[in-house]
Amino acid sequence: MNLPNRKALAWGLVGLVPVVCTTAYAQGAVTPEYRWLTFTVFAAIIALTMYVTYVASKRVKSASDFYTAGGGVTGLQNGWAIAGDYLSAASFLGIAGLISQYGYDGFMYSVGWLVAYITVLLVIAEPCRNIGRYTLSDILAYRNNPKAMRIVGALSVITVSTFYLTAQMVGGGVLVKTLIGIDYEVSVIAVGVLMLAYVLFGGMVATTWVQIIKAILLVIASLVLVILVWSPYGFSLPGFLQDVVADPKVQAKVATLIGDPAKTMTAAELGQRFLEPGLYFKAPIDQISLGMALVFGTAGLPHILMRFFTVPTAQQARKSVVWAMAIIGGFYILTLFLGFGAAKFVGPAAIASVDAGGNMAAPLLAQYLGGGANSFLGNFMLAFVSAVAFATIVAVVAGLVLAAASAIAHDLYVGVYHGGDTVPPQQQVRAARIATVIVGAMAITIGIAAKGQNVAHLVALAFAVAASANFPCVLLTLYWKRCNTGGIVLGMIVGTLTAIALVMASPNMTYPKALKAAAQKVVDATPAKLEKLNADLAAAADDEARAKV
């Protein structure tokens, strides 16, 4: 496809967004009066990222350009891109929602994800940059049989990316539908089409800059909200927290979570419990398990490992992780104020009434701080936060698709099918783009087919497989001289299968079914209980009538 056609397609996609959104509009958080404002903000952000994709497409001339941006990304740029790749909708919407619903325990997700990058900095970043080229399999093939490593490595990357990708697509469809009322199927297709445009034409160059733009917008939006939340307290943390725990809405939420013990507690004690552990993670082992999955899983995520191949030197790789830690750490501190602010001003019950998982906490907070549901500024802020959340989903999905497509094209097609022989650069790029279309179509199809499903276990699967299979094999390949092909193959297979089996048998899968079965048992028993109750009441009435006679 030549460049003028690419440009026409890019701006065509931008123009199509408001039309599709208006047609598919159902009922969302934005009132019909301000619907145009939401679509305008969405179109502006999408136009910016599509222009970046058009400019980036001029630089994609080789496989290296497509997979790793030619290794020409600086440490600072890569740090922002890593932050954009890592700060998904789960970070922006999910953590703020968890904090608004469960207080201290919700913030533990932020701590786990931040600590993960210390592991990445100390043991992964520099050696990966030194021995790898494009993908996870390149690292594993360093001292093991290349063909076997490319097969198992590609399968692992595709597995992890598919689980994570499906969760993002389904979550994106649900969140965008909840935020602005676009039909679920149209939301998934919109995410998929935009993601395909970024990766197909711009490769890693466009994906990198889209992630940078998205990370900057995310930080700006969060900073504005935090300043508005915190400034009335003179930026005093104790004063802010005291006001949060003294709020009746927060105290009522705590009373609901802890049940009977709340009857013997004062209002102040209920509020204090919001700042203490135990409302979400009931046992210490839950926290330990979560921490291990987040730390080791992050270090094994293929789309994160790929980012270290985009910088020219190992020194720049280390610098990019330091920048990423600073940006991600600063952002996660902001989520504390977003979550507590939403709990204070909007209320946990009001947030949960819109979305049971609390994912609407940050958007509803933005709307409240702007003046409410009937104000222009409130709806503008809600529209901006919604558009940033949409860009967040698309950017993360683009990184995942690029990782999966690289595994198919570079590892399987070039490394296995062609035996690692020299393949012309144009043929490699063509193969990568075909793989991108295949993965993108698969993501859209699975996302639509998975409508209404609980996607939490898909995220758990992605991190569990990355922590159980990818990270140990990468670590041993890098640091253990006796590491061999058989051990890596066995480790990847056993780690993947056991992680999937344990997640499938976990309470995350069985609890919803058990809860539904228990509720159904109560429903089924209700008619018999009502019949018995009516019979008892009738008998009592007869006895009373006889006594009067």
Coordinates of C-alpha atoms in Angstrom, one line a residue:
M1 CA 0.0 0.0 0.0
N2 CA 1.5 3.4 -1.0
L3 CA 1.7 6.3 1.4
P4 CA -1.1 8.4 -0.1
N5 CA -3.5 5.5 0.3
R6 CA -2.3 5.0 3.9
K7 CA -3.0 8.6 4.7
A8 CA -6.4 8.4 3.1
L9 CA -7.2 5.3 5.2
A10 CA -5.9 6.9 8.4
W11 CA -8.1 10.0 8.1
G12 CA -11.0 7.9 6.8
L13 CA -10.8 5.9 10.1
V14 CA -10.9 9.1 12.1
G15 CA -13.9 10.4 10.2
L16 CA -15.7 7.1 10.6
V17 CA -15.4 7.0 14.4
P18 CA -18.1 9.7 15.2
V19 CA -20.5 8.2 12.6
V20 CA -20.1 4.6 13.9
C21 CA -20.3 5.8 17.5
T22 CA -23.5 7.9 16.9
T23 CA -25.2 5.0 15.1
A24 CA -24.3 2.5 17.8
Y25 CA -25.0 4.8 20.7
A26 CA -27.2 3.2 23.4
Q27 CA -27.1 4.7 26.9
G28 CA -24.0 5.6 28.7
A29 CA -22.7 7.9 31.4
V30 CA -22.8 10.9 29.1
T31 CA -26.2 12.6 28.7
P32 CA -27.5 12.9 25.1
E33 CA -27.1 16.7 25.3
Y34 CA -23.3 16.4 25.5
R35 CA -22.9 13.3 23.3
W36 CA -21.3 15.4 20.5
L37 CA -18.6 16.6 23.0
T38 CA -17.6 13.0 23.8
F39 CA -17.3 12.1 20.1
T40 CA -15.3 15.3 19.4
V41 CA -12.7 14.5 22.1
F42 CA -12.5 10.9 20.9
A43 CA -12.0 11.9 17.3
A44 CA -9.3 14.4 18.3
I45 CA -7.2 11.9 20.2
I46 CA -7.7 9.2 17.5
A47 CA -6.7 11.8 14.8
L48 CA -3.5 12.5 16.7
T49 CA -2.5 8.9 17.0
M50 CA -3.5 8.1 13.3
Y51 CA -1.3 11.0 12.2
V52 CA 1.6 9.6 14.2
T53 CA 0.9 6.2 12.5
Y54 CA 1.0 7.9 9.0
V55 CA 4.4 9.6 9.8
A56 CA 5.8 6.4 11.3
S57 CA 4.8 4.3 8.2
K58 CA 7.5 6.2 6.2
R59 CA 10.2 4.8 8.5
V60 CA 9.2 1.1 8.2
K61 CA 11.4 -0.3 5.5
S62 CA 12.9 -3.4 7.1
A63 CA 12.0 -6.2 9.6
S64 CA 14.1 -4.4 12.2
D65 CA 12.0 -1.3 11.7
F66 CA 8.7 -3.2 12.0
Y67 CA 9.7 -5.3 15.0
T68 CA 11.9 -3.0 17.1
A69 CA 11.8 0.5 15.5
G70 CA 15.3 -0.1 14.1
G71 CA 16.7 0.0 17.6
G72 CA 16.6 3.8 17.4
V73 CA 14.4 4.6 20.5
T74 CA 16.2 6.5 23.3
G75 CA 16.1 5.5 26.9
L76 CA 13.7 8.3 27.9
Q77 CA 11.4 7.6 25.0
N78 CA 11.4 3.8 25.7
G79 CA 10.7 4.6 29.4
W80 CA 7.5 6.5 28.5
A81 CA 6.6 3.7 25.9
I82 CA 7.1 1.0 28.6
A83 CA 4.8 3.0 30.9
G84 CA 2.3 3.4 28.1
D85 CA 2.5 -0.4 27.4
Y86 CA 2.2 -1.3 31.0
L87 CA -0.4 1.2 32.3
S88 CA -3.4 -0.6 30.8
A89 CA -7.1 0.1 31.5
A90 CA -6.7 -2.2 34.5
S91 CA -4.2 0.2 36.0
F92 CA -6.1 3.4 35.2
L93 CA -9.7 2.2 35.8
G94 CA -9.3 -1.0 37.7
I95 CA -6.9 0.0 40.5
A96 CA -8.7 3.3 41.2
G97 CA -11.9 1.3 41.3
L98 CA -10.5 -1.3 43.7
I99 CA -9.2 1.4 46.0
S100 CA -12.6 3.1 46.0
Q101 CA -14.3 -0.2 47.0
Y102 CA -11.7 -1.8 49.3
G103 CA -9.3 0.9 50.4
Y104 CA -5.8 -0.3 51.4
D105 CA -6.1 -3.7 49.7
G106 CA -6.8 -2.2 46.3
F107 CA -3.5 -0.2 46.5
M108 CA -1.6 -3.4 46.9
Y109 CA -2.0 -4.0 43.2
S110 CA -0.1 -0.8 42.6
V111 CA 2.7 -1.9 44.9
G112 CA 3.0 -5.3 43.2
W113 CA 3.3 -3.9 39.7
L114 CA 5.8 -1.2 40.7
V115 CA 8.1 -3.7 42.5
A116 CA 8.0 -5.9 39.4
Y117 CA 10.1 -3.4 37.5
I118 CA 12.9 -3.6 40.1
T119 CA 13.2 -7.3 39.1
V120 CA 13.1 -6.3 35.5
L121 CA 15.9 -3.7 36.0
L122 CA 18.2 -5.9 38.1
V123 CA 18.0 -9.2 36.2
I124 CA 16.3 -8.8 32.8
A125 CA 16.8 -5.6 31.0
E126 CA 20.5 -5.4 30.1
P127 CA 21.2 -9.1 29.3
C128 CA 18.0 -9.3 27.2
R129 CA 19.2 -6.3 25.1
N130 CA 22.6 -7.8 24.7
I131 CA 21.6 -11.3 23.4
G132 CA 18.2 -10.7 21.8
R133 CA 17.0 -9.3 18.5
Y134 CA 13.2 -9.2 18.2
T135 CA 11.4 -11.7 20.4
L136 CA 11.4 -13.9 23.5
S137 CA 12.5 -16.9 21.4
D138 CA 15.7 -15.0 20.4
I139 CA 16.6 -14.9 24.1
L140 CA 15.9 -18.6 24.7
A141 CA 17.8 -19.6 21.5
Y142 CA 21.0 -17.9 22.9
R143 CA 22.5 -21.1 24.2
N144 CA 19.9 -23.7 23.2
N145 CA 18.7 -25.4 20.0
P146 CA 17.3 -22.5 17.9
K147 CA 14.5 -24.4 16.1
A148 CA 13.1 -26.0 19.3
M149 CA 13.3 -22.7 21.2
R150 CA 11.5 -20.8 18.5
I151 CA 8.7 -23.3 18.5
V152 CA 8.1 -23.5 22.2
G153 CA 8.9 -19.8 22.6
A154 CA 6.4 -18.8 19.9
L155 CA 3.7 -21.0 21.3
S156 CA 4.2 -19.5 24.8
V157 CA 4.1 -15.9 23.4
I158 CA 0.9 -16.6 21.4
T159 CA -0.7 -18.3 24.5
V160 CA 0.1 -15.4 26.9
S161 CA -0.7 -12.7 24.3
T162 CA -4.1 -14.4 23.4
F163 CA -5.2 -14.6 27.1
Y164 CA -4.1 -11.0 27.8
L165 CA -5.4 -9.8 24.4
T166 CA -8.9 -11.4 24.9
A167 CA -9.1 -9.8 28.4
Q168 CA -8.2 -6.4 27.0
M169 CA -10.7 -6.7 24.0
V170 CA -13.6 -7.9 26.2
G171 CA -12.7 -5.4 28.9
G172 CA -12.4 -2.6 26.3
G173 CA -15.8 -3.4 24.9
V174 CA -17.5 -3.5 28.3
L175 CA -15.8 -0.3 29.5
V176 CA -16.4 1.8 26.4
K177 CA -20.0 0.6 26.4
T178 CA -20.3 1.6 30.1
L179 CA -18.6 4.9 29.6
I180 CA -20.3 6.3 26.5
G181 CA -22.9 3.7 25.5
I182 CA -21.4 2.4 22.3
D183 CA -22.7 -1.2 21.6
Y184 CA -20.3 -3.9 22.8
E185 CA -19.7 -5.4 19.4
V186 CA -19.0 -2.0 17.8
S187 CA -16.6 -1.1 20.7
V188 CA -14.6 -4.3 20.2
I189 CA -14.5 -3.8 16.4
A190 CA -13.4 -0.2 16.8
V191 CA -10.6 -1.2 19.2
G192 CA -9.5 -3.9 16.8
V193 CA -9.5 -1.8 13.6
L194 CA -7.6 1.0 15.2
M195 CA -5.1 -1.4 16.7
L196 CA -4.6 -3.0 13.3
A197 CA -4.0 0.4 11.7
Y198 CA -1.3 1.2 14.2
V199 CA 0.6 -2.1 13.9
L200 CA -0.1 -2.9 10.2
F201 CA 1.3 0.4 8.8
G202 CA 3.5 1.8 11.5
G203 CA 4.9 -1.3 13.2
M204 CA 6.9 -0.8 16.4
V205 CA 7.6 2.8 15.5
A206 CA 3.9 3.8 15.5
T207 CA 3.2 1.6 18.5
T208 CA 6.0 3.2 20.5
W209 CA 4.8 6.7 19.8
V210 CA 1.1 5.9 20.4
Q211 CA 2.1 4.4 23.7
I212 CA 4.2 7.6 24.6
I213 CA 1.2 9.9 23.7
K214 CA -1.2 7.7 25.6
A215 CA 1.1 7.6 28.7
I216 CA 1.5 11.4 28.7
L217 CA -2.3 11.9 28.3
L218 CA -2.9 9.4 31.1
V219 CA -0.5 11.2 33.5
I220 CA -1.9 14.6 32.6
A221 CA -5.5 13.5 33.2
S222 CA -4.6 11.8 36.5
L223 CA -2.6 14.9 37.7
V224 CA -5.5 17.2 37.0
L225 CA -7.9 15.0 38.9
V226 CA -5.6 14.6 41.9
I227 CA -4.9 18.4 42.1
L228 CA -8.7 19.0 42.2
V229 CA -9.2 16.3 44.8
W230 CA -6.3 17.2 47.1
S231 CA -6.1 21.0 46.8
P232 CA -9.1 21.7 49.2
Y233 CA -7.1 20.1 51.9
G234 CA -4.0 22.2 51.3
F235 CA -2.3 19.2 49.9
S236 CA -2.2 17.7 53.4
L237 CA -2.3 13.9 53.3
P238 CA -3.5 13.4 56.9
G239 CA -6.3 15.9 56.4
F240 CA -7.4 14.3 53.2
L241 CA -7.4 10.7 54.7
Q242 CA -9.2 11.8 57.8
D243 CA -12.0 13.3 55.7
V244 CA -12.2 10.1 53.6
V245 CA -12.5 7.8 56.6
A246 CA -15.1 10.1 58.3
D247 CA -17.4 10.0 55.3
P248 CA -20.6 8.1 55.9
K249 CA -20.6 6.5 52.4
V250 CA -17.1 5.0 53.1
Q251 CA -18.2 3.7 56.6
A252 CA -21.3 2.2 55.1
K253 CA -19.2 0.3 52.5
V254 CA -16.9 -1.1 55.2
A255 CA -19.9 -2.2 57.3
T256 CA -21.2 -4.1 54.2
L257 CA -17.9 -5.7 53.6
I258 CA -17.2 -7.0 57.1
G259 CA -20.7 -8.0 58.0
D260 CA -21.7 -8.8 61.6
P261 CA -18.6 -7.4 63.3
A262 CA -19.6 -4.0 62.1
K263 CA -22.5 -4.0 64.6
T264 CA -20.1 -3.6 67.5
M265 CA -17.9 -1.0 65.9
T266 CA -18.2 2.8 66.0
A267 CA -18.3 5.0 62.9
A268 CA -14.7 6.1 63.4
E269 CA -13.6 2.4 63.7
L270 CA -15.4 1.5 60.5
G271 CA -13.7 4.4 58.7
Q272 CA -10.3 3.4 60.0
R273 CA -10.8 -0.1 58.6
F274 CA -10.8 1.4 55.1
L275 CA -7.1 2.1 55.6
E276 CA -6.2 -1.3 56.9
P277 CA -5.7 -4.7 55.1
G278 CA -8.3 -7.5 55.1
L279 CA -11.3 -6.0 53.3
Y280 CA -10.4 -7.7 49.9
F281 CA -7.5 -10.1 50.7
K282 CA -8.8 -12.2 53.6
A283 CA -5.6 -14.3 54.1
P284 CA -1.9 -13.4 54.0
I285 CA -1.3 -16.1 51.4
D286 CA -3.6 -14.2 49.0
Q287 CA -1.3 -11.2 49.2
I288 CA 1.8 -13.3 48.8
S289 CA 0.4 -15.1 45.8
L290 CA -0.7 -11.9 44.2
G291 CA 2.8 -10.3 44.7
M292 CA 4.6 -13.3 43.1
A293 CA 2.3 -13.3 40.1
L294 CA 2.7 -9.6 39.5
V295 CA 6.4 -9.5 40.0
F296 CA 7.5 -12.6 38.1
G297 CA 4.7 -12.3 35.5
T298 CA 5.7 -8.8 34.5
A299 CA 9.3 -9.9 33.9
G300 CA 8.0 -12.7 31.6
L301 CA 5.4 -10.7 29.5
P302 CA 6.5 -10.9 25.9
H303 CA 5.3 -7.4 24.9
I304 CA 7.3 -5.9 27.8
L305 CA 10.5 -7.9 26.9
M306 CA 10.2 -6.8 23.3
R307 CA 10.6 -3.2 24.4
F308 CA 14.3 -3.8 25.4
F309 CA 15.1 -4.5 21.8
T310 CA 14.0 -1.1 20.6
V311 CA 17.0 0.8 22.3
P312 CA 20.5 0.9 20.7
T313 CA 22.5 -0.1 23.8
A314 CA 22.3 -2.0 27.1
Q315 CA 22.9 1.3 28.9
Q316 CA 19.8 2.8 27.2
A317 CA 17.9 -0.3 28.2
R318 CA 18.8 0.3 31.9
K319 CA 17.9 4.0 31.5
S320 CA 14.5 3.1 30.0
V321 CA 13.6 0.9 33.0
V322 CA 14.6 3.6 35.4
W323 CA 12.4 6.1 33.6
A324 CA 9.6 3.6 33.4
M325 CA 9.8 2.9 37.2
A326 CA 9.7 6.7 37.9
I327 CA 6.7 7.3 35.6
I328 CA 4.8 4.1 36.7
G329 CA 5.6 4.7 40.4
G330 CA 4.4 8.3 40.2
F331 CA 1.2 7.3 38.5
Y332 CA 0.4 4.5 41.0
I333 CA 0.8 7.1 43.8
L334 CA -1.8 9.2 42.0
T335 CA -4.2 6.2 41.9
L336 CA -4.3 6.3 45.7
F337 CA -5.9 9.8 45.5
L338 CA -8.1 8.9 42.6
G339 CA -9.5 5.9 44.4
F340 CA -9.9 7.6 47.8
G341 CA -11.3 10.7 46.1
A342 CA -13.9 8.7 44.2
A343 CA -14.9 6.9 47.5
K344 CA -15.3 10.3 49.2
F345 CA -17.0 12.4 46.6
V346 CA -18.9 9.8 44.5
G347 CA -19.3 7.0 47.0
P348 CA -18.5 3.3 46.7
A349 CA -22.2 2.3 46.4
A350 CA -22.8 4.8 43.5
I351 CA -19.7 3.6 41.7
A352 CA -20.7 -0.1 42.1
S353 CA -24.2 0.7 40.9
V354 CA -22.8 1.7 37.5
D355 CA -20.1 -1.0 37.4
A356 CA -19.9 -3.8 40.0
G357 CA -16.1 -4.0 39.7
G358 CA -15.7 -0.3 40.4
N359 CA -14.1 0.5 37.0
M360 CA -16.1 3.7 36.6
A361 CA -14.5 5.3 39.7
A362 CA -12.1 7.6 37.8
P363 CA -14.5 8.7 35.1
L364 CA -17.3 9.4 37.6
L365 CA -14.8 11.3 39.8
A366 CA -13.9 13.4 36.8
Q367 CA -17.5 14.1 36.0
Y368 CA -18.2 15.1 39.6
L369 CA -15.1 17.4 39.9
G370 CA -16.1 19.1 36.7
G371 CA -19.5 20.1 38.0
G372 CA -21.7 17.0 37.7
A373 CA -23.7 15.1 35.1
N374 CA -25.5 18.2 33.8
S375 CA -22.5 20.5 33.4
F376 CA -20.4 21.2 30.3
L377 CA -17.1 20.9 32.1
G378 CA -18.1 17.8 34.0
N379 CA -19.0 16.1 30.7
F380 CA -15.9 17.4 29.0
M381 CA -13.7 15.9 31.8
L382 CA -15.7 12.6 31.6
A383 CA -15.2 12.6 27.8
F384 CA -11.5 13.3 28.1
V385 CA -11.0 10.5 30.7
S386 CA -13.1 8.2 28.6
A387 CA -11.0 8.9 25.5
V388 CA -7.8 8.4 27.4
A389 CA -9.1 5.1 28.6
F390 CA -10.0 4.1 25.1
A391 CA -6.5 5.1 23.8
T392 CA -5.0 3.1 26.7
I393 CA -6.9 -0.1 25.7
V394 CA -5.9 0.3 22.0
A395 CA -2.2 1.0 22.8
V396 CA -1.9 -2.1 25.0
V397 CA -3.7 -4.2 22.5
A398 CA -1.4 -3.0 19.7
G399 CA 1.7 -4.0 21.8
L400 CA 0.2 -7.5 22.4
V401 CA -0.7 -8.0 18.7
L402 CA 2.8 -7.0 17.7
A403 CA 4.3 -9.5 20.1
A404 CA 2.1 -12.3 18.8
A405 CA 2.6 -11.4 15.2
S406 CA 6.4 -11.3 15.7
A407 CA 6.3 -14.8 17.2
I408 CA 4.4 -16.1 14.1
A409 CA 6.3 -14.2 11.4
H410 CA 9.9 -14.0 12.9
D411 CA 10.0 -17.2 14.9
L412 CA 7.8 -19.7 13.1
Y413 CA 7.9 -18.4 9.5
V414 CA 11.5 -17.2 9.2
G415 CA 13.2 -19.2 12.0
V416 CA 11.4 -22.6 11.7
Y417 CA 9.8 -22.8 8.2
H418 CA 12.8 -21.2 6.4
G419 CA 15.3 -22.8 8.9
G420 CA 16.7 -19.4 9.8
D421 CA 18.0 -18.8 6.3
T422 CA 18.2 -15.3 5.0
V423 CA 14.8 -14.1 4.0
P424 CA 14.5 -10.8 2.1
P425 CA 13.5 -7.8 4.3
Q426 CA 10.4 -7.0 2.2
Q427 CA 9.3 -10.6 2.5
Q428 CA 9.8 -10.6 6.3
V429 CA 7.8 -7.4 6.7
R430 CA 5.0 -8.8 4.4
A431 CA 4.9 -11.9 6.6
A432 CA 4.7 -9.8 9.7
R433 CA 1.8 -7.8 8.4
I434 CA -0.1 -10.9 7.3
A435 CA 0.5 -12.3 10.8
T436 CA -0.8 -9.0 12.3
V437 CA -4.0 -9.3 10.3
I438 CA -4.5 -12.9 11.4
V439 CA -3.9 -12.1 15.1
G440 CA -6.1 -8.9 14.9
A441 CA -9.0 -10.8 13.2
M442 CA -8.6 -13.5 15.9
A443 CA -8.7 -10.9 18.7
I444 CA -11.8 -9.2 17.3
T445 CA -13.6 -12.6 16.8
I446 CA -12.7 -13.9 20.3
G447 CA -13.5 -10.6 21.9
I448 CA -17.0 -10.6 20.4
A449 CA -17.6 -14.3 21.1
A450 CA -16.5 -13.8 24.8
K451 CA -19.2 -11.1 25.4
G452 CA -20.6 -11.4 28.9
Q453 CA -17.8 -13.6 30.2
N454 CA -15.7 -13.0 33.3
V455 CA -12.4 -12.0 32.0
A456 CA -10.5 -11.8 35.3
H457 CA -9.3 -15.4 34.8
L458 CA -7.8 -14.5 31.4
V459 CA -5.6 -11.8 33.0
A460 CA -4.7 -14.3 35.7
L461 CA -3.8 -16.9 33.1
A462 CA -1.6 -14.4 31.2
F463 CA 0.4 -13.5 34.3
A464 CA 0.4 -17.1 35.7
V465 CA 1.9 -18.5 32.4
A466 CA 4.4 -15.6 32.1
A467 CA 5.5 -16.2 35.8
S468 CA 5.5 -20.0 35.6
A469 CA 7.0 -20.6 32.2
N470 CA 8.5 -17.5 30.6
F471 CA 10.3 -15.9 33.5
P472 CA 12.1 -19.0 34.9
C473 CA 13.2 -20.1 31.4
V474 CA 14.5 -16.6 30.5
L475 CA 16.3 -16.3 33.9
L476 CA 18.0 -19.7 33.6
T477 CA 19.0 -19.1 30.0
L478 CA 20.6 -15.8 31.0
Y479 CA 22.4 -17.0 34.2
W480 CA 22.8 -20.8 34.4
K481 CA 25.6 -22.3 32.2
R482 CA 24.2 -25.8 32.4
C483 CA 20.8 -24.7 31.0
N484 CA 19.9 -26.9 28.1
T485 CA 17.3 -27.3 25.4
G486 CA 15.5 -30.2 27.1
G487 CA 15.2 -28.4 30.3
I488 CA 13.8 -25.2 28.6
V489 CA 11.3 -27.2 26.5
L490 CA 10.1 -29.1 29.6
G491 CA 10.0 -26.0 31.7
M492 CA 7.9 -24.1 29.1
I493 CA 5.4 -27.0 28.7
V494 CA 5.1 -27.9 32.3
G495 CA 5.0 -24.3 33.5
T496 CA 2.3 -23.4 30.9
L497 CA 0.1 -26.5 31.5
T498 CA 0.3 -26.3 35.3
A499 CA -0.5 -22.6 35.4
I500 CA -3.5 -23.0 33.2
A501 CA -4.7 -26.0 35.2
L502 CA -4.4 -24.3 38.5
V503 CA -6.1 -21.1 37.4
M504 CA -8.9 -23.1 35.9
A505 CA -9.4 -25.0 39.2
S506 CA -9.0 -21.8 41.3
P507 CA -11.8 -20.0 43.1
N508 CA -11.7 -17.3 40.4
M509 CA -13.3 -19.9 38.1
T510 CA -15.3 -22.0 40.6
Y511 CA -16.5 -19.2 43.0
P512 CA -18.9 -17.6 40.5
K513 CA -20.4 -21.0 39.7
A514 CA -20.6 -22.0 43.3
L515 CA -22.2 -18.6 44.2
K516 CA -24.8 -19.1 41.4
A517 CA -25.5 -22.7 42.5
A518 CA -26.0 -21.5 46.1
A519 CA -28.3 -18.7 45.0
Q520 CA -30.2 -21.1 42.7
K521 CA -30.7 -23.5 45.7
V522 CA -32.2 -20.7 47.7
V523 CA -34.5 -19.8 44.8
D524 CA -35.6 -23.4 44.3
A525 CA -36.3 -23.8 48.0
T526 CA -38.3 -20.6 48.3
P527 CA -41.7 -22.0 47.0
A528 CA -41.7 -24.8 49.5
K529 CA -40.8 -22.4 52.3
L530 CA -43.6 -20.0 51.3
E531 CA -46.1 -22.9 51.1
K532 CA -45.1 -24.0 54.6
L533 CA -45.2 -20.5 55.9
N534 CA -48.7 -19.9 54.5
A535 CA -49.8 -23.2 56.0
D536 CA -48.4 -22.2 59.4
L537 CA -50.1 -18.8 59.2
A538 CA -53.4 -20.4 58.2
A539 CA -53.1 -22.9 61.1
A540 CA -52.4 -20.1 63.5
A541 CA -55.4 -18.1 62.3
D542 CA -57.6 -21.2 62.8
D543 CA -56.3 -21.7 66.3
E544 CA -56.9 -18.0 67.1
A545 CA -60.5 -18.3 65.7
R546 CA -61.3 -21.3 67.8
A547 CA -59.9 -19.6 70.9
K548 CA -62.3 -16.7 70.4
V549 CA -65.2 -19.1 70.0

